[in-house]
Short mmCIF file of C-alpha atoms in Angstrom, two decimals:
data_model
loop_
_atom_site.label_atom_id
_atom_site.label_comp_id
_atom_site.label_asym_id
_atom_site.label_seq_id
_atom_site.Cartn_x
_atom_site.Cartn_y
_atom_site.Cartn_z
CA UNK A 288 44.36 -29.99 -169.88
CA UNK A 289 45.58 -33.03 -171.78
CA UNK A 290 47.26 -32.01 -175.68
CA UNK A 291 45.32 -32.66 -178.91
CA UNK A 292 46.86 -34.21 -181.50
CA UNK A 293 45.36 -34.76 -184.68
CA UNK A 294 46.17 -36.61 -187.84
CA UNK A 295 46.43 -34.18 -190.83
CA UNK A 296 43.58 -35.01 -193.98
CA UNK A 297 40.65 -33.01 -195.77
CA UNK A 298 39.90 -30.17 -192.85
CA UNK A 299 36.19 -31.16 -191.98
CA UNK A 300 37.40 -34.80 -191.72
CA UNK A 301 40.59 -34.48 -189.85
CA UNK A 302 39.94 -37.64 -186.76
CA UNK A 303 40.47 -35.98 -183.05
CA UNK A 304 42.44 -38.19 -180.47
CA UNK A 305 41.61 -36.55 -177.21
CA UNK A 306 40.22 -37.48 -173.89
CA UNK A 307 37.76 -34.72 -172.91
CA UNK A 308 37.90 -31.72 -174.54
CA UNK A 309 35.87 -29.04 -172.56
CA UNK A 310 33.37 -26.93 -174.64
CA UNK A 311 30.67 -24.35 -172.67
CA UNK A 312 27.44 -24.83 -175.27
CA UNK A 313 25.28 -22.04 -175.63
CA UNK A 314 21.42 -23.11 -175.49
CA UNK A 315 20.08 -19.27 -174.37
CA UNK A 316 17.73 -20.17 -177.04
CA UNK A 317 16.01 -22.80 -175.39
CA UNK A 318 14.67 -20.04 -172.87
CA UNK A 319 12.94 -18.17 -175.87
CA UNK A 320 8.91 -17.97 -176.06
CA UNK A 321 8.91 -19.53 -179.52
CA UNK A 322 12.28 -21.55 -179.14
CA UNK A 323 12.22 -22.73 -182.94
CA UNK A 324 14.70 -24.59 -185.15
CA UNK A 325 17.91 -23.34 -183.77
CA UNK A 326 16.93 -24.56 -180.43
CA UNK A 327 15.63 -28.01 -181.53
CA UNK A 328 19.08 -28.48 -183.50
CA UNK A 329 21.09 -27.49 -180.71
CA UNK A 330 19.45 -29.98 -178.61
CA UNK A 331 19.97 -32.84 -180.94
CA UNK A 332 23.17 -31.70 -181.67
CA UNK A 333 24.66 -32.08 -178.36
CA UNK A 334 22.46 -35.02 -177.29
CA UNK A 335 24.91 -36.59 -180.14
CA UNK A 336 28.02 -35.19 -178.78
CA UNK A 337 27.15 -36.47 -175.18
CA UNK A 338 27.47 -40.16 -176.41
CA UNK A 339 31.13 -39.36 -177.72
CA UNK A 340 34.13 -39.74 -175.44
CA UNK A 341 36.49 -36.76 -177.29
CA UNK A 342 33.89 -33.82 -175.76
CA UNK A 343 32.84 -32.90 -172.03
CA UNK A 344 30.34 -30.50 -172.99
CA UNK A 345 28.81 -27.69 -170.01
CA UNK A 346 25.46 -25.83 -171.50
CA UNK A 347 25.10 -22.52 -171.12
CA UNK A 348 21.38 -21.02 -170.13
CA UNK A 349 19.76 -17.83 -169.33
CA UNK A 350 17.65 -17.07 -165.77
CA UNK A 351 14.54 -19.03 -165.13
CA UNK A 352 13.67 -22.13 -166.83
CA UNK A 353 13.70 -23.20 -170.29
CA UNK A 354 10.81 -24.17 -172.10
CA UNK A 355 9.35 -27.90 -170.94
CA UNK A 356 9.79 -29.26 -174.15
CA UNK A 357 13.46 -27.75 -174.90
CA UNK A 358 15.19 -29.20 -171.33
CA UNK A 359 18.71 -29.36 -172.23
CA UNK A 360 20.05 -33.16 -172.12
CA UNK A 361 23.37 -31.81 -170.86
CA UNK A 362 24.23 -29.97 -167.14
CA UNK A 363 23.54 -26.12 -168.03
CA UNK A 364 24.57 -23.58 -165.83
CA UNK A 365 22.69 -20.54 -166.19
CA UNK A 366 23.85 -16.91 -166.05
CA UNK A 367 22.25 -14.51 -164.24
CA UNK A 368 19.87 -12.51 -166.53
CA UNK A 369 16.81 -13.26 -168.78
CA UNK A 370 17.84 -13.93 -172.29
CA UNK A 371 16.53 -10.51 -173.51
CA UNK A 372 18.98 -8.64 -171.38
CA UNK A 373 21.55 -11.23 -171.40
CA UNK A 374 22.02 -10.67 -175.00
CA UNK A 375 22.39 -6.96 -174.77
CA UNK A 376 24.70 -7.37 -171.74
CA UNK A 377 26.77 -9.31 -174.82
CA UNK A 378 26.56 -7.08 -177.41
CA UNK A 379 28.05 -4.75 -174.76
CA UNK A 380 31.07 -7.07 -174.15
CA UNK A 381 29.57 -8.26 -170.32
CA UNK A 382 28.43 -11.47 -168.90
CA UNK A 383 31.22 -13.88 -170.72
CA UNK A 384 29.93 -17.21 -170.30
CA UNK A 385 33.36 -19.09 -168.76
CA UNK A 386 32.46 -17.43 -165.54
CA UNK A 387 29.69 -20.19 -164.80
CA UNK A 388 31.28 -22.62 -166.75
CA UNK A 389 34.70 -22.74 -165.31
CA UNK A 390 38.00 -23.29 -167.79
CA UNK A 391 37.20 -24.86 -170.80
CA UNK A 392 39.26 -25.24 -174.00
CA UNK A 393 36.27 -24.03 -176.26
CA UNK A 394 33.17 -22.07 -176.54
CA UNK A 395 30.67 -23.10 -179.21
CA UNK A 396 27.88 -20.69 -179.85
CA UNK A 397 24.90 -22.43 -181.07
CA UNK A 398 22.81 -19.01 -182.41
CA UNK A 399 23.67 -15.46 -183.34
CA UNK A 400 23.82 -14.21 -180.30
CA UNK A 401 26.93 -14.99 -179.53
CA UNK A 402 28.72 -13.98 -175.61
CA UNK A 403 31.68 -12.60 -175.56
CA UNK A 404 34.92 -15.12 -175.02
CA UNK A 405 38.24 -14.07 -173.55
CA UNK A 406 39.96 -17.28 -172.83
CA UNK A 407 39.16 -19.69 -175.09
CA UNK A 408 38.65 -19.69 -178.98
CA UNK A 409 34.93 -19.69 -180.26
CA UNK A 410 32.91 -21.92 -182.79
CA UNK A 411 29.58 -20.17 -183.81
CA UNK A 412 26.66 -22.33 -185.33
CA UNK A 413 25.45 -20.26 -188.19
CA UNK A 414 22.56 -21.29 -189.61
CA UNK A 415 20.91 -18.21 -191.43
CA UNK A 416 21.32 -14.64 -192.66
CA UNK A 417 17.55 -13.58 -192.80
CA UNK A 418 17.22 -10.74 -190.67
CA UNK A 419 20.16 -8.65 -192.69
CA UNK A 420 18.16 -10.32 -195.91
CA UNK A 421 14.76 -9.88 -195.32
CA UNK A 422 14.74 -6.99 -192.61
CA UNK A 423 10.94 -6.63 -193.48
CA UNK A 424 10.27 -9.40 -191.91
CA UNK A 425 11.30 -8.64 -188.50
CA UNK A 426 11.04 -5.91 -185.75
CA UNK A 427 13.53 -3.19 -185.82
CA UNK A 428 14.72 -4.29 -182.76
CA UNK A 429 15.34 -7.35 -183.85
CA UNK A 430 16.97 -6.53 -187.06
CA UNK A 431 19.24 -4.65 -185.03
CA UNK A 432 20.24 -7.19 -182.43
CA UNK A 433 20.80 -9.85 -185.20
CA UNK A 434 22.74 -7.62 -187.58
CA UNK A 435 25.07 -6.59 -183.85
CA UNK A 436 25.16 -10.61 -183.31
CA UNK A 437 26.35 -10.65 -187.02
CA UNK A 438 28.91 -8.03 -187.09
CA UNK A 439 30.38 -9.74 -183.79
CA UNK A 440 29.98 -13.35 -185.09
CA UNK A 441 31.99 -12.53 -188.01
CA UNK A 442 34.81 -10.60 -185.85
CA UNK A 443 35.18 -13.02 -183.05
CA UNK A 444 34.38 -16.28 -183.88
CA UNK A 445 37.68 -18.68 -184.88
CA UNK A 446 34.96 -20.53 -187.31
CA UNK A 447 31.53 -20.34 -188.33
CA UNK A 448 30.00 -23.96 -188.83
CA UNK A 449 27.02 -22.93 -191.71
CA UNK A 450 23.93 -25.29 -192.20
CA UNK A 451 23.66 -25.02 -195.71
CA UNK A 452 26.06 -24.49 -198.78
CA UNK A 453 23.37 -21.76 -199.71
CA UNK A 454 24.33 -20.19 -195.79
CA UNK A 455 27.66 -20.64 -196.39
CA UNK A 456 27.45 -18.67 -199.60
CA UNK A 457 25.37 -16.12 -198.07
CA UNK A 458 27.96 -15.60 -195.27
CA UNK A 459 30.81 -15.01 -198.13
CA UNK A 460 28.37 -12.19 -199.90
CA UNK A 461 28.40 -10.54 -196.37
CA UNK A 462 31.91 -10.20 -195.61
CA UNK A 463 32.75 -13.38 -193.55
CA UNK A 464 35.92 -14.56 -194.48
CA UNK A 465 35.48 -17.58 -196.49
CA UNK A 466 38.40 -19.66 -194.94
CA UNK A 467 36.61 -19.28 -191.73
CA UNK A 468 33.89 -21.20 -192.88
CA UNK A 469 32.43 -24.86 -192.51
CA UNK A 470 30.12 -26.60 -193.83
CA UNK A 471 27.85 -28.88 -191.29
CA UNK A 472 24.95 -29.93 -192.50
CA UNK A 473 22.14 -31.14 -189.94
CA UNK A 474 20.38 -34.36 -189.31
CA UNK A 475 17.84 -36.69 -188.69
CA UNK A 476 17.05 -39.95 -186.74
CA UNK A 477 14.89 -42.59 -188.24
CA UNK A 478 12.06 -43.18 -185.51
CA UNK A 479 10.58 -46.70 -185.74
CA UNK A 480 6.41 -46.18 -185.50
CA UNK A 481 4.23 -48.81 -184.45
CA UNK A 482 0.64 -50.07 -185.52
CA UNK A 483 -0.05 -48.56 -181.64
CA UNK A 484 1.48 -45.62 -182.17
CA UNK A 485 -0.55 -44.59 -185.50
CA UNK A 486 -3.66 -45.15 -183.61
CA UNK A 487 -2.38 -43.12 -180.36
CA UNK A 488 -1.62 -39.77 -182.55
CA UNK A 489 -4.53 -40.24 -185.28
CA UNK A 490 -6.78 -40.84 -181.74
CA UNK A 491 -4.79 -37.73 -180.02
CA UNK A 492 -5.07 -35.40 -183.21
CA UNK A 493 -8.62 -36.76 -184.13
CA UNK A 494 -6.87 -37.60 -187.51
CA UNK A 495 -9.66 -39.85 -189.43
CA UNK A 496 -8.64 -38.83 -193.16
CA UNK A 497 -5.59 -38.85 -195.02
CA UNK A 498 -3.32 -35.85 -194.55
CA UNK A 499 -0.50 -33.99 -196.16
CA UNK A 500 1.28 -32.10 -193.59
CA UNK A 501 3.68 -29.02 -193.38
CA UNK A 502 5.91 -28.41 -190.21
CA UNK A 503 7.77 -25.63 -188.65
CA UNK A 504 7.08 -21.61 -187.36
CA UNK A 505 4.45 -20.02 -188.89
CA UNK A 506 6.24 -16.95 -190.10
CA UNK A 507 6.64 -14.81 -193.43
CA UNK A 508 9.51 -16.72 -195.17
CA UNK A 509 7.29 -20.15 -194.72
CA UNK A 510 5.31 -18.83 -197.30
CA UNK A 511 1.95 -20.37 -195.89
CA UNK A 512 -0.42 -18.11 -197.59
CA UNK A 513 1.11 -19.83 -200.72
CA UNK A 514 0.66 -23.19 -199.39
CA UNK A 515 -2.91 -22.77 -197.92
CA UNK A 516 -4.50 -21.31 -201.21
CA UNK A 517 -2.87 -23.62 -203.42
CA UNK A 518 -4.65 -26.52 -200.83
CA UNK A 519 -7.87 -24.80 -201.37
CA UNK A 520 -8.01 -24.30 -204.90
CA UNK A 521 -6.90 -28.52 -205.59
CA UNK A 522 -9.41 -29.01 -202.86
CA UNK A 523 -8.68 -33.10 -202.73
CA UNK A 524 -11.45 -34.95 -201.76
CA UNK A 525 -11.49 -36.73 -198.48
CA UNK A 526 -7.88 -35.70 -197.58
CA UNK A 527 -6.75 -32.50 -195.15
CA UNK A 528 -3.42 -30.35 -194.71
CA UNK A 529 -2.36 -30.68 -191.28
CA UNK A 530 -0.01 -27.63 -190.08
CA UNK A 531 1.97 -28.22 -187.09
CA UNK A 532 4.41 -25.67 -185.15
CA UNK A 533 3.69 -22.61 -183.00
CA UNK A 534 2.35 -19.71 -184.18
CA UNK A 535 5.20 -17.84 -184.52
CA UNK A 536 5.14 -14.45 -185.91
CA UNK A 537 4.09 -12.13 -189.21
CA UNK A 538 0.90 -10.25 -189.86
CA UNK A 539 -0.85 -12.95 -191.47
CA UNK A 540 -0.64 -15.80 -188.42
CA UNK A 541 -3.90 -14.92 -187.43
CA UNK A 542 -5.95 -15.30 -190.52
CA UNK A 543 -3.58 -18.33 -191.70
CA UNK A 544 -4.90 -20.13 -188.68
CA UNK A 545 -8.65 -19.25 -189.25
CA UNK A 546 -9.11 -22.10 -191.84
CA UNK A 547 -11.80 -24.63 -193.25
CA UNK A 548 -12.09 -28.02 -192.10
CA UNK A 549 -10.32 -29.23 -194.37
CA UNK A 550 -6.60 -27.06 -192.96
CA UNK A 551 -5.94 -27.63 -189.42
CA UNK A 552 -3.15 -26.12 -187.43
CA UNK A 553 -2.37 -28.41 -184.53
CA UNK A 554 0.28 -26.38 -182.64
CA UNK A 555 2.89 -27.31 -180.98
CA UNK A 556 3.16 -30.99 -180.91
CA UNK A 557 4.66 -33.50 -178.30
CA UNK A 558 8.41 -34.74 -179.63
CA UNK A 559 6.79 -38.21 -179.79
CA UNK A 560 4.20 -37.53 -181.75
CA UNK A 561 6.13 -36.01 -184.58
CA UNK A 562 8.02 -38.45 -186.45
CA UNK A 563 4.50 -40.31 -186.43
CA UNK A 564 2.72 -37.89 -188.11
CA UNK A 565 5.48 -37.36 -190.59
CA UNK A 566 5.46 -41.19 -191.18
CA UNK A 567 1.61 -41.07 -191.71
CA UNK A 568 1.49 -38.07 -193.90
CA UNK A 569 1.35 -38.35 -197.93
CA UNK A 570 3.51 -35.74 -198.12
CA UNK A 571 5.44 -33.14 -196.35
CA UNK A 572 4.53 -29.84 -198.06
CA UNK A 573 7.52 -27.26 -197.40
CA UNK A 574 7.20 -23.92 -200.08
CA UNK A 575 9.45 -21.62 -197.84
CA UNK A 576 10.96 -18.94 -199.70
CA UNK A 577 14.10 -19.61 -197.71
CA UNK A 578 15.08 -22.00 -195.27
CA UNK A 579 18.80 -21.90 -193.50
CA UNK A 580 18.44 -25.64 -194.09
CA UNK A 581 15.19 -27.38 -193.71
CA UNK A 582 14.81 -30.08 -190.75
CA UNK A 583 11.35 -30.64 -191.28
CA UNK A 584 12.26 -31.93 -194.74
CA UNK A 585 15.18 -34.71 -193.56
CA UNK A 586 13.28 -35.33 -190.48
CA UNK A 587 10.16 -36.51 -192.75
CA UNK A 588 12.80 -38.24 -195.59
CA UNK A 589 13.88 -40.34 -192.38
CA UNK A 590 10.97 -41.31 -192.05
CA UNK A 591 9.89 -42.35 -195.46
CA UNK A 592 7.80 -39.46 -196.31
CA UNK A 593 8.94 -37.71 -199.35
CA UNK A 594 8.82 -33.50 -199.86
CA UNK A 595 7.41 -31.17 -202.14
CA UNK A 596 10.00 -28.38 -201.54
CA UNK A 597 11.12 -25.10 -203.15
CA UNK A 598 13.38 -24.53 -205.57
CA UNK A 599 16.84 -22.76 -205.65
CA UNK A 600 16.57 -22.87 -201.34
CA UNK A 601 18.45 -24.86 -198.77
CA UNK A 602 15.66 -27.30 -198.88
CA UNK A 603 16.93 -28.47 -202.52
CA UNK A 604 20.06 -29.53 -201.16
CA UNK A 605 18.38 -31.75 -199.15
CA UNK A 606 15.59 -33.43 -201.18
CA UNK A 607 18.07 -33.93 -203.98
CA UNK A 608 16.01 -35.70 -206.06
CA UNK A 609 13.62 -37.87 -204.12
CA UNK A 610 11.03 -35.67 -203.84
CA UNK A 611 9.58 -32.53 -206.21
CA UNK A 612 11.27 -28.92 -206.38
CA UNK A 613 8.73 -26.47 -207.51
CA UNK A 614 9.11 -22.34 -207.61
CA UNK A 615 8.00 -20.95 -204.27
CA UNK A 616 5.93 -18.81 -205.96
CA UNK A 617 3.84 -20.54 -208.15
CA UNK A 618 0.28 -21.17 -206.37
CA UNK A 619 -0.82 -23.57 -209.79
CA UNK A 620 2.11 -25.54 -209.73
CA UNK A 621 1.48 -26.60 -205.75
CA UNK A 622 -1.92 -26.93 -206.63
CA UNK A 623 -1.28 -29.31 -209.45
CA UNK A 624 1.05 -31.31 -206.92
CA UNK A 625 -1.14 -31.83 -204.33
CA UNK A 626 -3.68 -32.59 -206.68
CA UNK A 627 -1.49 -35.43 -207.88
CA UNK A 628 -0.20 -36.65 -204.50
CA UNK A 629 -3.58 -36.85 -202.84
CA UNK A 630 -5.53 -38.48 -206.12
CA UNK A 631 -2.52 -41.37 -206.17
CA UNK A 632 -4.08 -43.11 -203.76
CA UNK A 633 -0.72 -43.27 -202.24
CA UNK A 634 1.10 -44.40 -205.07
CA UNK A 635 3.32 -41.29 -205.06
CA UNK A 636 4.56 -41.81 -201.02
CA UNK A 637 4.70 -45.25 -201.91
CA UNK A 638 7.29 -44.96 -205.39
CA UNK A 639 9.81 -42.50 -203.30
CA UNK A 640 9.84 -43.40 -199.79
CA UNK A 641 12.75 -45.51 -200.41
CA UNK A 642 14.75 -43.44 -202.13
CA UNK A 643 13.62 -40.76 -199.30
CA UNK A 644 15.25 -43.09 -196.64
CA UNK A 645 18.08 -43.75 -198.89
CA UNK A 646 18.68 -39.61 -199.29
CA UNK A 647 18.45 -39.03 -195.23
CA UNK A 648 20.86 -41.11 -194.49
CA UNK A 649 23.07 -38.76 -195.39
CA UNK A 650 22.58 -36.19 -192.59
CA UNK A 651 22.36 -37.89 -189.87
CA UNK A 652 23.45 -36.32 -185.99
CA UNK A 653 26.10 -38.58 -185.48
CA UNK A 654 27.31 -37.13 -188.87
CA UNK A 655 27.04 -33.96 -187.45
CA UNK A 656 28.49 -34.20 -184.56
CA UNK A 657 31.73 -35.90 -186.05
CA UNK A 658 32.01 -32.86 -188.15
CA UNK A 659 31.79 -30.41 -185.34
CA UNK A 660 34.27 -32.08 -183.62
CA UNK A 661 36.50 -32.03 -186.33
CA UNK A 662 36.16 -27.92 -186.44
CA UNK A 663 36.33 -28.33 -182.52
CA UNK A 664 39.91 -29.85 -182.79
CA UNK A 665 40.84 -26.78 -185.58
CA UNK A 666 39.50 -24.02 -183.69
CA UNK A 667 41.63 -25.48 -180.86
CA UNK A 668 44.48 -25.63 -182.82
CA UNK A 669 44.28 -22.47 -184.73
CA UNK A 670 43.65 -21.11 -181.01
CA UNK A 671 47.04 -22.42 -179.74
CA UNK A 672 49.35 -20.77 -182.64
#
């Protein structure tokens, strides 16, 4: 394989000259029930990678076939055991992934669970520590795969790309060595909608009201309950809160989903009907208590649509301020918000959607993916001392 040379600057900006590095992709997460936000990143990520001419990137999948709507846009080669068992066949030091791939100069692990590498250095995509920091919130079994895919994360990889400043801190507080970290940010792309395509989703969705709309996995950090009785206590005339995602997970899905007419959950939606509703939507309402960065928030900036987020959280690093930052906690304040958004008549979308726009263009994938590169071509290096 050809040599790398690079041109010595700032670390995350250092410019690659190389025909072709190889990199094996992990996308084991595509093959989950509830795939989620690591998946849908991963995807984007390397869809933006595919277009460059420095990276020959191989995917990495589990046995059987990954959900419809998470096809990887790469070739995959898949390893011989459902993800479940897969990833304790990793914890346990089996199944390395370079046996399906072939050589390759690189591994890049795109969750926790990362597989065990013997021949090449390893990037890991970090993009949360929640299971070590809110334990509660998961199985025991699942606290205790995530905290193994942690403890081996932080001995193997060469370095850990982290989403957020606020991940990157978190990983520091845990013991990851700090020069072994990055910081990537994700993106968005700006999806031009159509006079057509309104009418297709509102028709699809039976959307014949304004909406504000939250986005994402129904699960305990999304503080929904939060959201949902704040709605109901501003209870806006003529307008709804439309809540789209699977159901995810947490002892109050259920009941969350058991709503008024005025708060429907649409499920999972198709990938070309979401940047439509963002764009029609007064506001994207996003009160986790912790996000590892917050998609849904730069995906709906990209589109115009400015958020109500929470304070002191990933999502703040994001909205900047283009939107409104408000304490997770505080059911009056989000009350009082949507109050205001929905009685502006549209005034409120309409004074920050620019500066929305303006803010997203900051994180975009292309971004991304020269940034990965860049700790591509150091892990490589580093690799070769």
């Amino acid at each position: 394989m050809a040599c790398i040379t690079i041109r010595l600057a700032n670390p995350i900006e250092r410019e690659v000259y190389r025909e072709g590095v190889r990199v094996a992709v992990t996308l084991t997460q595509c093959w989950h029930e509830v795939p989620g936000g690591t998946a849908t990143a991963a995807l984007h990520l390397v869809d933006a990678l595919r277009r460059r001419d420095d990276v020959d990137l191989v995917g990495i999948g589990a046995l059987g076939r990954p959900d419809t709507a998470f096809v990887p846009p790469i070739p995959t080669k898949r390893l011989h055991l459902p993800y479940q068992l897969l990833y304790e066949a990793w914890h346990r030091g089996f199944d390395a992934p370079e046996w399906v791939s072939g050589p390759v100069d690189l591994v890049h692990a795109t969750a926790p669970m990362s597989p065990p590498v013997r021949r090449a250095p390893m990037v890991a995509t970090l993009h949360d520590l929640f299971p070590v920091l809110e334990p509660a919130n998961l199985t025991s079994r699942g606290v205790r795969m995530m905290t193994r895919a942690f403890e081996l994360m932080r001995r193997d990889a060469t370095l850990v790309m982290c989403s957020s400043q606020q991940t990157l801190d978190d990983c520091v507080d845990a013991g990851f060595e700090p020069d072994r970290l990055r910081l990537v940010p994700l993106g968005a792309t700006p999806v031009v909608v159509t006079a057509a395509d309104r009418d297709r989703v509102r028709r699809r969705h039976h959307i014949d009201r304004p909406y504000l709309l939250w986005v994402g996995t129904a699960e305990p950090r999304k503080n929904l309950p939060v959201l949902i009785q704040a709605f109901r206590q501003a209870a806006p005339p003529d307008h709804e809160l439309l809540l789209v995602g699977p159901d995810g997970w947490g002892p109050e899905v259920a009941s969350l989903f058991s709503t008024d007419d005025a708060i429907r959950h649409l499920g999972f939606v198709e990938a070309a009907d979401l940047p439509v509703l963002y764009d029609g939507a007064e506001a994207l309402l996003f009160p986790s208590r912790r996000e590892g960065f917050g998609l849904p928030a730069v995906e709906a900036m990209a589109q115009g649509t400015p958020v109500v987020g929470a304070a002191d959280t990933a999502v703040a690093e994001v909205v900047g301020a283009t939107g409104r930052l408000l304490d997770p906690s505080d059911v009056d304040a989000w009350s009082d918000t949507v109050r205001c958004v929905a009685s502006s008549s549209g005034d409120w979308k309409r004074q920050r959607s620019e500066e929305a726009r303006a803010r997203a263009g900051d994180f975009t994938w292309d971004r991304t993916a020269q940034l990965t590169v860049a700790v591509y071509a150091e892990a490589i290096e580093m690799g070769s001392r």
